[in-house]
Amino acid sequence: MDYNFYIFFSTLLAIFFTTTILAVFFRAYKSKSDEKSTNLPPGSFGWPIIGETFAFLYDDHEKFVGERMKKYSSKIFKTKILGEPTVVLCGTAGHKFVASNEDKLFAAWRPHSMQRLFRSSYQKAASTVIPRISEMHVSRAPGFLRAEALVGYVGQMDAMVLDHLKMYWDGKQVVEAHRLSQLLVLTLATKFFMGLEDHGRIDKLVDLMDTMMLALHTMPVNIPGTVFYRAMKATQAAREIFQSFIKEKRAAIASTGNKVHDVLSYMISTPDPGTGKFMPDNEIADKIMGNVAASFNSPAMTTTFIVKFLAQRPDIYEKVRLEQLEILKSKKSGEPLNWEDMQKMKYSWNVALEAMRIIPPLQGTFREAAKDFTYQGYTIPKGWKVYWTVSTTNMNTEYFAAPEEFDPTRYEKTSLPPYTNIPFGSGPRICPGKDYARLQILSFMHHLVIRFKWELVNPNCKITGGMNPFPVDGLKVRLQAQPLPA
């Protein structure tokens, strides 16, 4: 019996490897044929199946793109990443082309790992193109992210930031800035998107979200020990927390009759205008989890790296502190920040822009070609993935003198050309939460520099490469309390 099973298993294994090898050669042959028959951009697909995925994910991103720009073209090149034939559009011309042709030539597309993390069992569609459903729900929720709504959030956000600093920073000698930035950002997001204020559940969600973020751009290999496997487990646990809270929220709405206070209430209470049907809880959970995740990683990274650069540049720290003290002097004791105060924080926001230029919280994003199109004289076939990357402009000496230098005043000296530093994207798909993110970043900077001075515990803290850079040691900082003005 055992011998027969061995023969059977060996035969199956031989068939599997033979089929795989034949498939690889067939696809390689087909790719060569396609290249001969189509005027594709220059570049290399790399290894069979995996292409250049590992270099794309784990090498320094600027190096990955820069080397291929020098070798093939400074405007466009082809590669194969995450299992997909992909063209990379470079420079301001590439950024402008994508922004100008959204919903004409391009459809939104997310890597397969991201699709699987944020797609629960109710979604059966085979399409890999992701519609902008989560963004639509945020924008459709009555004025949620518009300026007139954000004006009303400032005071509450200011109070929450101050409470966070008193709870987790005051009286501490050393703190982990990255972890605390994540906690603050998620505390704000779950409050304003969902009305969730349960610190126990928020603490759990921070750890789960952090695990998920590590697998947003990776190979979706769901076997024990892989980053993706851990992320899938974390996603399921996070989804259960969201679904539990949705049930509580639905019951509260039913008992009080109050319908719209946040995005989650809107999604529960408002039927789809096309079908007239209400969304089931599992679908709401996925969409609200997508919204919260979108507002989690990039703002937390930006806040973390602002802490890093201000520690490294005491001169810039002092200028930020001076600006914030001037604002504080204009306030009555205990009076919260308001919208007008935020508009006065020009230098502080330039510091944030410079931090996002030097270490972009997201290196780029994907689209899918909705039809064949021509760019720079080359044909990009329908279905191919299109990737635009910020590193081709952020560190370009044509736009930024001495690009390696951290210099917030560069935004005062000259007007930058469009499509150079675009941390929130551009065009129709520009991040709908960019103004919300600006408020939370500036609120944090205001209270942080007024209350503390700090230094890096490890000045040589390593920052990972790849799509989502983060500090390996969590960016530990040693705090020194600053006397508050009388």
Short mmCIF file of C-alpha atoms in Angstrom, two decimals:
data_model
loop_
_atom_site.label_atom_id
_atom_site.label_comp_id
_atom_site.label_asym_id
_atom_site.label_seq_id
_atom_site.Cartn_x
_atom_site.Cartn_y
_atom_site.Cartn_z
CA MET A 1 0.00 0.00 0.00
CA ASP A 2 2.77 2.40 0.97
CA TYR A 3 4.76 1.50 -2.14
CA ASN A 4 1.76 2.11 -4.42
CA PHE A 5 1.11 5.45 -2.73
CA TYR A 6 4.78 6.37 -3.26
CA ILE A 7 4.54 5.53 -6.98
CA PHE A 8 1.28 7.50 -7.28
CA PHE A 9 2.69 10.51 -5.47
CA SER A 10 5.94 10.43 -7.47
CA THR A 11 3.98 10.29 -10.73
CA LEU A 12 1.86 13.27 -9.71
CA LEU A 13 4.97 15.22 -8.74
CA ALA A 14 6.63 14.42 -12.09
CA ILE A 15 3.51 15.53 -13.97
CA PHE A 16 3.37 18.77 -11.95
CA PHE A 17 7.01 19.68 -12.63
CA THR A 18 6.77 18.74 -16.30
CA THR A 19 3.63 20.82 -16.73
CA THR A 20 5.21 23.75 -14.90
CA ILE A 21 8.35 23.65 -17.03
CA LEU A 22 6.33 23.44 -20.26
CA ALA A 23 4.16 26.35 -19.10
CA VAL A 24 7.24 28.43 -18.35
CA PHE A 25 8.76 27.79 -21.77
CA PHE A 26 5.42 28.39 -23.49
CA ARG A 27 4.96 31.73 -21.77
CA ALA A 28 8.56 32.69 -22.48
CA TYR A 29 8.09 31.78 -26.14
CA LYS A 30 4.80 33.69 -26.29
CA SER A 31 6.41 36.73 -24.67
CA LYS A 32 9.19 36.66 -27.28
CA SER A 33 6.62 36.38 -30.05
CA ASP A 34 4.63 39.28 -28.60
CA GLU A 35 7.77 41.39 -28.43
CA LYS A 36 8.50 40.73 -32.11
CA SER A 37 4.96 41.56 -33.19
CA THR A 38 4.44 44.58 -30.92
CA ASN A 39 6.51 47.71 -30.47
CA LEU A 40 7.01 47.25 -26.74
CA PRO A 41 9.15 49.56 -24.60
CA PRO A 42 12.77 48.53 -23.90
CA GLY A 43 13.50 46.52 -20.80
CA SER A 44 13.68 42.98 -19.47
CA PHE A 45 11.09 40.60 -18.05
CA GLY A 46 13.79 38.97 -15.92
CA TRP A 47 13.36 35.39 -14.72
CA PRO A 48 10.47 33.18 -15.87
CA ILE A 49 7.32 33.62 -13.76
CA ILE A 50 8.90 35.74 -10.98
CA GLY A 51 10.41 38.29 -13.36
CA GLU A 52 12.18 41.06 -11.43
CA THR A 53 9.84 40.90 -8.45
CA PHE A 54 12.44 40.33 -5.73
CA ALA A 55 14.62 43.24 -6.84
CA PHE A 56 11.52 45.46 -7.06
CA LEU A 57 10.29 44.52 -3.58
CA TYR A 58 13.51 44.34 -1.60
CA ASP A 59 16.17 46.48 -3.29
CA ASP A 60 16.40 50.20 -2.73
CA HIS A 61 13.52 51.50 -4.84
CA GLU A 62 15.36 54.49 -6.24
CA LYS A 63 18.23 52.21 -7.25
CA PHE A 64 15.89 49.67 -8.91
CA VAL A 65 14.23 52.32 -11.05
CA GLY A 66 17.33 54.44 -11.63
CA GLU A 67 19.46 51.57 -12.95
CA ARG A 68 16.81 50.62 -15.50
CA MET A 69 16.28 54.22 -16.57
CA LYS A 70 20.00 54.47 -17.35
CA LYS A 71 20.08 51.11 -19.11
CA TYR A 72 16.87 51.32 -21.15
CA SER A 73 15.16 54.73 -21.17
CA SER A 74 14.71 57.73 -18.88
CA LYS A 75 11.04 57.93 -19.91
CA ILE A 76 9.69 54.36 -19.93
CA PHE A 77 10.82 50.76 -19.56
CA LYS A 78 9.19 47.37 -19.25
CA THR A 79 9.67 44.76 -16.55
CA LYS A 80 7.78 41.91 -14.94
CA ILE A 81 6.83 42.27 -11.30
CA LEU A 82 4.35 40.51 -9.04
CA GLY A 83 3.56 38.12 -11.89
CA GLU A 84 2.50 40.88 -14.28
CA PRO A 85 4.09 42.43 -17.40
CA THR A 86 4.52 46.04 -16.37
CA VAL A 87 5.64 49.34 -17.86
CA VAL A 88 7.18 51.96 -15.60
CA LEU A 89 6.47 55.58 -16.55
CA CYS A 90 9.16 57.96 -15.31
CA GLY A 91 9.48 61.64 -14.58
CA THR A 92 6.97 64.48 -14.58
CA ALA A 93 5.83 63.55 -18.08
CA GLY A 94 4.92 60.05 -16.86
CA HIS A 95 3.10 61.43 -13.81
CA LYS A 96 1.16 63.89 -15.95
CA PHE A 97 0.26 61.25 -18.54
CA VAL A 98 -1.24 58.95 -15.90
CA ALA A 99 -3.08 61.78 -14.12
CA SER A 100 -4.47 63.14 -17.40
CA ASN A 101 -5.77 59.79 -18.60
CA GLU A 102 -7.37 58.31 -15.50
CA ASP A 103 -10.60 56.49 -16.41
CA LYS A 104 -9.73 56.95 -20.11
CA LEU A 105 -6.70 54.71 -20.63
CA PHE A 106 -6.30 53.36 -17.10
CA ALA A 107 -8.24 51.42 -14.50
CA ALA A 108 -7.19 51.15 -10.87
CA TRP A 109 -5.30 47.97 -10.07
CA ARG A 110 -3.89 46.58 -6.85
CA PRO A 111 -1.27 43.81 -6.45
CA HIS A 112 -2.69 40.32 -5.92
CA SER A 113 -1.51 40.32 -2.30
CA MET A 114 -3.52 43.47 -1.58
CA GLN A 115 -6.56 42.10 -3.40
CA ARG A 116 -6.57 38.96 -1.30
CA LEU A 117 -6.02 40.80 1.97
CA PHE A 118 -8.97 43.14 1.43
CA ARG A 119 -11.37 40.83 -0.40
CA SER A 120 -13.51 38.62 1.82
CA SER A 121 -15.55 35.57 0.86
CA TYR A 122 -18.52 37.59 -0.41
CA GLN A 123 -16.50 38.84 -3.38
CA LYS A 124 -16.46 36.29 -6.17
CA ALA A 125 -15.47 38.47 -9.12
CA ALA A 126 -12.57 37.10 -11.13
CA SER A 127 -11.46 40.57 -12.27
CA THR A 128 -8.22 41.82 -10.78
CA VAL A 129 -9.23 45.43 -11.35
CA ILE A 130 -10.36 47.06 -8.12
CA PRO A 131 -13.11 49.67 -8.41
CA ARG A 132 -12.85 52.81 -6.31
CA ILE A 133 -15.64 51.67 -4.00
CA SER A 134 -13.99 52.62 -0.71
CA GLU A 135 -13.07 56.06 -2.04
CA MET A 136 -16.60 56.51 -3.40
CA HIS A 137 -18.13 55.81 -0.01
CA VAL A 138 -15.83 58.31 1.68
CA SER A 139 -16.58 60.98 -0.90
CA ARG A 140 -20.32 60.23 -0.94
CA ALA A 141 -20.64 60.43 2.84
CA PRO A 142 -22.05 63.92 3.24
CA GLY A 143 -19.08 66.26 3.16
CA PHE A 144 -16.91 64.00 5.30
CA LEU A 145 -13.55 64.99 3.81
CA ARG A 146 -14.48 68.38 2.43
CA ALA A 147 -12.92 71.52 3.88
CA GLU A 148 -16.15 72.66 5.53
CA ALA A 149 -16.36 69.34 7.42
CA LEU A 150 -12.67 69.30 8.32
CA VAL A 151 -13.02 72.74 9.90
CA GLY A 152 -15.21 71.12 12.53
CA TYR A 153 -12.76 68.27 13.19
CA VAL A 154 -9.75 70.42 14.11
CA GLY A 155 -10.66 71.09 17.75
CA GLN A 156 -11.51 67.47 18.48
CA MET A 157 -8.41 66.22 16.66
CA ASP A 158 -6.28 68.69 18.61
CA ALA A 159 -7.68 67.40 21.91
CA MET A 160 -7.09 63.77 20.92
CA VAL A 161 -3.49 64.45 19.90
CA LEU A 162 -2.83 66.19 23.20
CA ASP A 163 -4.41 63.31 25.15
CA HIS A 164 -2.22 60.85 23.23
CA LEU A 165 0.98 62.75 24.08
CA LYS A 166 0.03 63.03 27.75
CA MET A 167 -0.75 59.31 27.93
CA TYR A 168 2.15 57.80 25.95
CA TRP A 169 4.94 60.44 25.80
CA ASP A 170 4.81 62.52 28.99
CA GLY A 171 7.12 61.22 31.72
CA LYS A 172 8.86 58.72 29.40
CA GLN A 173 12.60 58.69 28.88
CA VAL A 174 12.61 56.64 25.68
CA VAL A 175 9.71 55.96 23.31
CA GLU A 176 9.33 54.09 20.03
CA ALA A 177 8.18 56.82 17.66
CA HIS A 178 6.99 54.53 14.89
CA ARG A 179 4.71 52.44 17.08
CA LEU A 180 3.27 55.52 18.79
CA SER A 181 2.73 57.25 15.44
CA GLN A 182 0.77 54.22 14.27
CA LEU A 183 -1.27 54.24 17.48
CA LEU A 184 -2.11 57.94 17.14
CA VAL A 185 -3.04 57.71 13.46
CA LEU A 186 -5.26 54.69 14.03
CA THR A 187 -6.90 56.24 17.10
CA LEU A 188 -7.86 59.26 14.99
CA ALA A 189 -8.95 57.19 11.98
CA THR A 190 -11.18 54.80 13.93
CA LYS A 191 -12.78 57.75 15.74
CA PHE A 192 -13.52 59.87 12.68
CA PHE A 193 -14.32 57.04 10.23
CA MET A 194 -16.15 54.71 12.61
CA GLY A 195 -16.84 56.34 15.94
CA LEU A 196 -14.72 53.65 17.64
CA GLU A 197 -13.05 54.82 20.87
CA ASP A 198 -12.31 51.47 22.56
CA HIS A 199 -8.58 51.62 23.41
CA GLY A 200 -8.39 47.83 23.85
CA ARG A 201 -9.64 47.13 20.34
CA ILE A 202 -7.56 49.95 18.87
CA ASP A 203 -4.36 48.53 20.44
CA LYS A 204 -5.11 45.15 18.87
CA LEU A 205 -5.85 46.75 15.51
CA VAL A 206 -2.51 48.58 15.51
CA ASP A 207 -0.60 45.29 15.74
CA LEU A 208 -2.85 43.62 13.17
CA MET A 209 -2.63 46.54 10.74
CA ASP A 210 1.14 46.67 11.09
CA THR A 211 1.37 42.99 10.14
CA MET A 212 -0.96 43.54 7.19
CA MET A 213 1.03 46.53 5.88
CA LEU A 214 4.17 44.40 5.56
CA ALA A 215 2.38 42.20 3.00
CA LEU A 216 0.66 44.82 0.83
CA HIS A 217 3.28 44.42 -1.87
CA THR A 218 4.59 40.87 -1.73
CA MET A 219 4.15 37.48 -3.33
CA PRO A 220 0.81 36.05 -2.11
CA VAL A 221 2.28 32.76 -0.87
CA ASN A 222 -0.10 31.67 1.86
CA ILE A 223 1.95 29.03 3.67
CA PRO A 224 3.06 29.07 7.34
CA GLY A 225 6.16 31.14 7.98
CA THR A 226 5.64 33.66 5.18
CA VAL A 227 4.88 37.35 5.62
CA PHE A 228 1.72 36.91 3.56
CA TYR A 229 0.48 34.01 5.71
CA ARG A 230 0.85 36.11 8.86
CA ALA A 231 -0.87 39.01 7.14
CA MET A 232 -3.84 36.86 6.09
CA LYS A 233 -4.24 35.70 9.70
CA ALA A 234 -4.04 39.31 10.88
CA THR A 235 -6.59 40.39 8.26
CA GLN A 236 -9.10 37.81 9.44
CA ALA A 237 -8.65 38.87 13.05
CA ALA A 238 -9.04 42.55 12.11
CA ARG A 239 -12.12 41.78 10.00
CA GLU A 240 -13.73 40.10 13.03
CA ILE A 241 -13.10 43.21 15.14
CA PHE A 242 -14.66 45.42 12.46
CA GLN A 243 -17.66 43.12 12.02
CA SER A 244 -18.26 43.01 15.77
CA PHE A 245 -18.24 46.79 15.98
CA ILE A 246 -20.51 47.09 12.93
CA LYS A 247 -23.13 44.96 14.72
CA GLU A 248 -22.89 47.25 17.75
CA LYS A 249 -23.13 50.32 15.54
CA ARG A 250 -26.12 48.97 13.64
CA ALA A 251 -27.93 48.23 16.92
CA ALA A 252 -27.15 51.72 18.24
CA ILE A 253 -28.49 53.33 15.07
CA ALA A 254 -31.65 51.24 15.28
CA SER A 255 -32.26 52.22 18.90
CA THR A 256 -31.48 55.95 18.62
CA GLY A 257 -32.53 56.70 15.07
CA ASN A 258 -29.32 58.68 14.49
CA LYS A 259 -27.99 57.80 11.07
CA VAL A 260 -25.03 59.85 9.89
CA HIS A 261 -22.17 60.84 12.18
CA ASP A 262 -19.28 59.11 10.41
CA VAL A 263 -18.52 57.07 7.30
CA LEU A 264 -19.48 53.78 8.96
CA SER A 265 -22.90 55.12 9.99
CA TYR A 266 -23.44 56.33 6.44
CA MET A 267 -22.53 52.94 4.97
CA ILE A 268 -24.88 51.15 7.38
CA SER A 269 -27.80 53.53 6.89
CA THR A 270 -27.63 54.41 3.19
CA PRO A 271 -28.68 52.01 0.41
CA ASP A 272 -26.69 51.76 -2.79
CA PRO A 273 -28.18 54.36 -5.18
CA GLY A 274 -27.93 51.94 -8.09
CA THR A 275 -29.58 48.88 -6.54
CA GLY A 276 -31.49 50.33 -3.60
CA LYS A 277 -30.04 47.57 -1.42
CA PHE A 278 -28.17 47.92 1.86
CA MET A 279 -24.69 46.44 2.10
CA PRO A 280 -24.24 43.29 4.20
CA ASP A 281 -21.99 43.54 7.23
CA ASN A 282 -19.10 41.57 5.73
CA GLU A 283 -18.96 43.90 2.74
CA ILE A 284 -19.11 46.97 4.99
CA ALA A 285 -16.30 45.49 7.10
CA ASP A 286 -14.04 45.11 4.06
CA LYS A 287 -14.71 48.62 2.83
CA ILE A 288 -14.28 50.32 6.18
CA MET A 289 -11.14 48.25 6.81
CA GLY A 290 -9.81 49.47 3.45
CA ASN A 291 -10.54 53.08 4.41
CA VAL A 292 -8.86 52.73 7.78
CA ALA A 293 -5.84 50.96 6.24
CA ALA A 294 -5.50 53.74 3.64
CA SER A 295 -5.40 56.32 6.43
CA PHE A 296 -2.98 54.27 8.56
CA ASN A 297 0.31 53.50 6.87
CA SER A 298 1.34 56.65 4.99
CA PRO A 299 0.45 59.22 7.71
CA ALA A 300 2.15 57.07 10.36
CA MET A 301 5.30 56.80 8.25
CA THR A 302 5.31 60.51 7.51
CA THR A 303 4.91 61.36 11.19
CA THR A 304 7.69 58.93 12.11
CA PHE A 305 10.15 60.39 9.61
CA ILE A 306 9.31 63.96 10.67
CA VAL A 307 10.43 62.93 14.17
CA LYS A 308 13.61 61.50 12.65
CA PHE A 309 14.53 64.58 10.61
CA LEU A 310 13.75 67.05 13.40
CA ALA A 311 16.04 65.06 15.70
CA GLN A 312 18.83 65.19 13.12
CA ARG A 313 18.38 68.91 12.40
CA PRO A 314 18.12 70.98 15.61
CA ASP A 315 18.15 74.18 13.53
CA ILE A 316 14.99 73.11 11.68
CA TYR A 317 13.42 71.91 14.93
CA GLU A 318 13.93 75.38 16.43
CA LYS A 319 12.25 77.06 13.46
CA VAL A 320 9.26 74.73 13.72
CA ARG A 321 9.05 75.32 17.46
CA LEU A 322 9.22 79.09 17.00
CA GLU A 323 6.36 78.98 14.49
CA GLN A 324 4.25 76.84 16.79
CA LEU A 325 5.00 78.99 19.86
CA GLU A 326 3.79 82.05 17.96
CA ILE A 327 0.51 80.28 17.32
CA LEU A 328 0.29 79.19 20.95
CA LYS A 329 0.80 82.79 22.12
CA SER A 330 -2.25 83.87 20.17
CA LYS A 331 -4.46 81.37 22.02
CA LYS A 332 -6.16 81.61 25.38
CA SER A 333 -5.13 79.06 27.99
CA GLY A 334 -6.57 75.66 27.03
CA GLU A 335 -8.02 76.96 23.76
CA PRO A 336 -7.74 74.28 21.03
CA LEU A 337 -6.27 74.77 17.59
CA ASN A 338 -8.62 75.86 14.84
CA TRP A 339 -8.66 75.90 11.05
CA GLU A 340 -7.05 79.35 10.86
CA ASP A 341 -4.17 78.17 13.03
CA MET A 342 -3.48 75.35 10.59
CA GLN A 343 -3.14 77.81 7.73
CA LYS A 344 -0.39 79.63 9.66
CA MET A 345 1.81 76.52 9.90
CA LYS A 346 3.52 77.12 6.56
CA TYR A 347 7.07 76.27 7.58
CA SER A 348 5.92 73.20 9.53
CA TRP A 349 4.06 71.89 6.49
CA ASN A 350 7.14 72.49 4.33
CA VAL A 351 9.02 70.25 6.79
CA ALA A 352 6.39 67.56 6.26
CA LEU A 353 6.59 67.95 2.45
CA GLU A 354 10.37 67.63 2.59
CA ALA A 355 10.14 64.51 4.77
CA MET A 356 7.74 62.95 2.25
CA ARG A 357 10.05 63.93 -0.62
CA ILE A 358 13.18 62.33 0.83
CA ILE A 359 11.44 59.22 2.22
CA PRO A 360 8.12 58.83 0.39
CA PRO A 361 5.70 56.83 2.54
CA LEU A 362 4.59 55.09 -0.68
CA GLN A 363 7.05 54.80 -3.53
CA GLY A 364 4.49 54.53 -6.31
CA THR A 365 1.24 52.96 -7.41
CA PHE A 366 -0.22 50.75 -10.12
CA ARG A 367 -2.78 51.07 -12.88
CA GLU A 368 -4.01 48.63 -15.53
CA ALA A 369 -4.14 49.51 -19.23
CA ALA A 370 -7.85 49.57 -20.10
CA LYS A 371 -7.01 49.52 -23.81
CA ASP A 372 -3.97 49.47 -26.06
CA PHE A 373 -2.27 52.85 -26.06
CA THR A 374 0.90 54.49 -27.29
CA TYR A 375 3.36 56.42 -25.13
CA GLN A 376 6.76 57.78 -26.15
CA GLY A 377 6.38 55.91 -29.43
CA TYR A 378 5.85 52.51 -27.78
CA THR A 379 2.72 50.38 -27.62
CA ILE A 380 1.43 49.24 -24.24
CA PRO A 381 -1.03 46.33 -24.64
CA LYS A 382 -4.40 46.22 -22.92
CA GLY A 383 -4.19 44.37 -19.60
CA TRP A 384 -0.58 45.29 -18.91
CA LYS A 385 0.14 46.96 -15.60
CA VAL A 386 1.37 50.54 -15.50
CA TYR A 387 3.47 51.77 -12.60
CA TRP A 388 4.42 55.37 -11.83
CA THR A 389 7.08 56.06 -9.25
CA VAL A 390 7.86 59.17 -7.22
CA SER A 391 11.60 58.46 -7.07
CA THR A 392 12.05 59.61 -10.67
CA THR A 393 11.18 63.18 -9.67
CA ASN A 394 11.71 63.48 -5.90
CA MET A 395 15.46 63.10 -6.11
CA ASN A 396 15.96 64.65 -9.56
CA THR A 397 18.50 67.49 -9.58
CA GLU A 398 16.57 69.13 -12.43
CA TYR A 399 13.82 69.97 -9.94
CA PHE A 400 15.52 69.83 -6.53
CA ALA A 401 18.95 71.35 -5.99
CA ALA A 402 21.06 69.14 -3.71
CA PRO A 403 18.21 66.61 -3.46
CA GLU A 404 19.88 64.60 -0.68
CA GLU A 405 19.77 67.64 1.63
CA PHE A 406 16.79 68.14 3.94
CA ASP A 407 15.79 71.72 3.15
CA PRO A 408 12.21 72.86 3.89
CA THR A 409 12.99 76.35 2.57
CA ARG A 410 13.26 75.04 -0.99
CA TYR A 411 9.45 75.35 -1.22
CA GLU A 412 9.72 79.05 -0.39
CA LYS A 413 12.53 79.84 -2.82
CA THR A 414 10.87 78.74 -6.03
CA SER A 415 7.63 77.44 -7.43
CA LEU A 416 8.12 73.78 -8.25
CA PRO A 417 6.90 72.50 -11.62
CA PRO A 418 3.71 70.41 -11.47
CA TYR A 419 4.03 66.65 -10.91
CA THR A 420 7.38 66.81 -9.08
CA ASN A 421 6.65 66.16 -5.40
CA ILE A 422 3.22 64.47 -5.30
CA PRO A 423 3.03 62.45 -2.07
CA PHE A 424 -0.77 62.27 -2.30
CA GLY A 425 -0.93 61.44 -6.00
CA SER A 426 -2.49 63.69 -8.62
CA GLY A 427 -5.37 63.96 -11.03
CA PRO A 428 -8.81 62.39 -10.45
CA ARG A 429 -7.36 59.72 -8.15
CA ILE A 430 -5.56 62.11 -5.83
CA CYS A 431 -5.88 60.87 -2.25
CA PRO A 432 -9.28 62.05 -0.96
CA GLY A 433 -7.88 62.20 2.57
CA LYS A 434 -4.92 64.50 1.88
CA ASP A 435 -6.37 67.48 3.80
CA TYR A 436 -7.39 65.21 6.68
CA ALA A 437 -3.82 63.82 6.79
CA ARG A 438 -2.41 67.36 6.77
CA LEU A 439 -4.49 68.28 9.83
CA GLN A 440 -3.37 65.30 11.90
CA ILE A 441 0.30 65.75 10.95
CA LEU A 442 0.30 69.45 11.86
CA SER A 443 -1.66 68.90 15.08
CA PHE A 444 0.94 66.35 16.13
CA MET A 445 3.89 68.60 15.21
CA HIS A 446 2.37 71.53 17.13
CA HIS A 447 2.09 69.72 20.45
CA LEU A 448 5.24 67.61 20.04
CA VAL A 449 7.70 70.48 19.55
CA ILE A 450 6.07 72.57 22.26
CA ARG A 451 6.27 69.77 24.84
CA PHE A 452 9.50 67.94 23.90
CA LYS A 453 12.97 68.00 22.51
CA TRP A 454 14.48 64.63 21.55
CA GLU A 455 17.41 62.75 20.10
CA LEU A 456 17.67 59.46 18.24
CA VAL A 457 18.78 56.51 20.37
CA ASN A 458 20.28 54.97 17.23
CA PRO A 459 21.32 57.72 14.78
CA ASN A 460 22.14 55.03 12.21
CA CYS A 461 18.74 53.37 12.38
CA LYS A 462 18.25 51.40 9.16
CA ILE A 463 15.34 52.31 6.89
CA THR A 464 14.11 49.41 4.77
CA GLY A 465 13.92 49.70 1.01
CA GLY A 466 11.05 48.52 -1.15
CA MET A 467 7.58 49.99 -1.59
CA ASN A 468 6.86 50.90 2.05
CA PRO A 469 9.99 52.11 3.88
CA PHE A 470 9.99 51.85 7.67
CA PRO A 471 12.59 52.11 10.48
CA VAL A 472 13.80 48.66 11.47
CA ASP A 473 14.23 49.46 15.18
CA GLY A 474 10.99 51.42 15.45
CA LEU A 475 12.87 54.74 15.65
CA LYS A 476 13.51 54.95 19.37
CA VAL A 477 13.97 58.51 20.66
CA ARG A 478 15.19 59.85 23.99
CA LEU A 479 12.86 62.57 25.27
CA GLN A 480 13.59 65.79 27.09
CA ALA A 481 10.57 67.69 28.38
CA GLN A 482 10.37 71.33 27.33
CA PRO A 483 8.97 73.91 29.76
CA LEU A 484 5.57 75.04 28.61
CA PRO A 485 5.20 78.82 28.10
CA ALA A 486 3.46 80.57 30.96
#
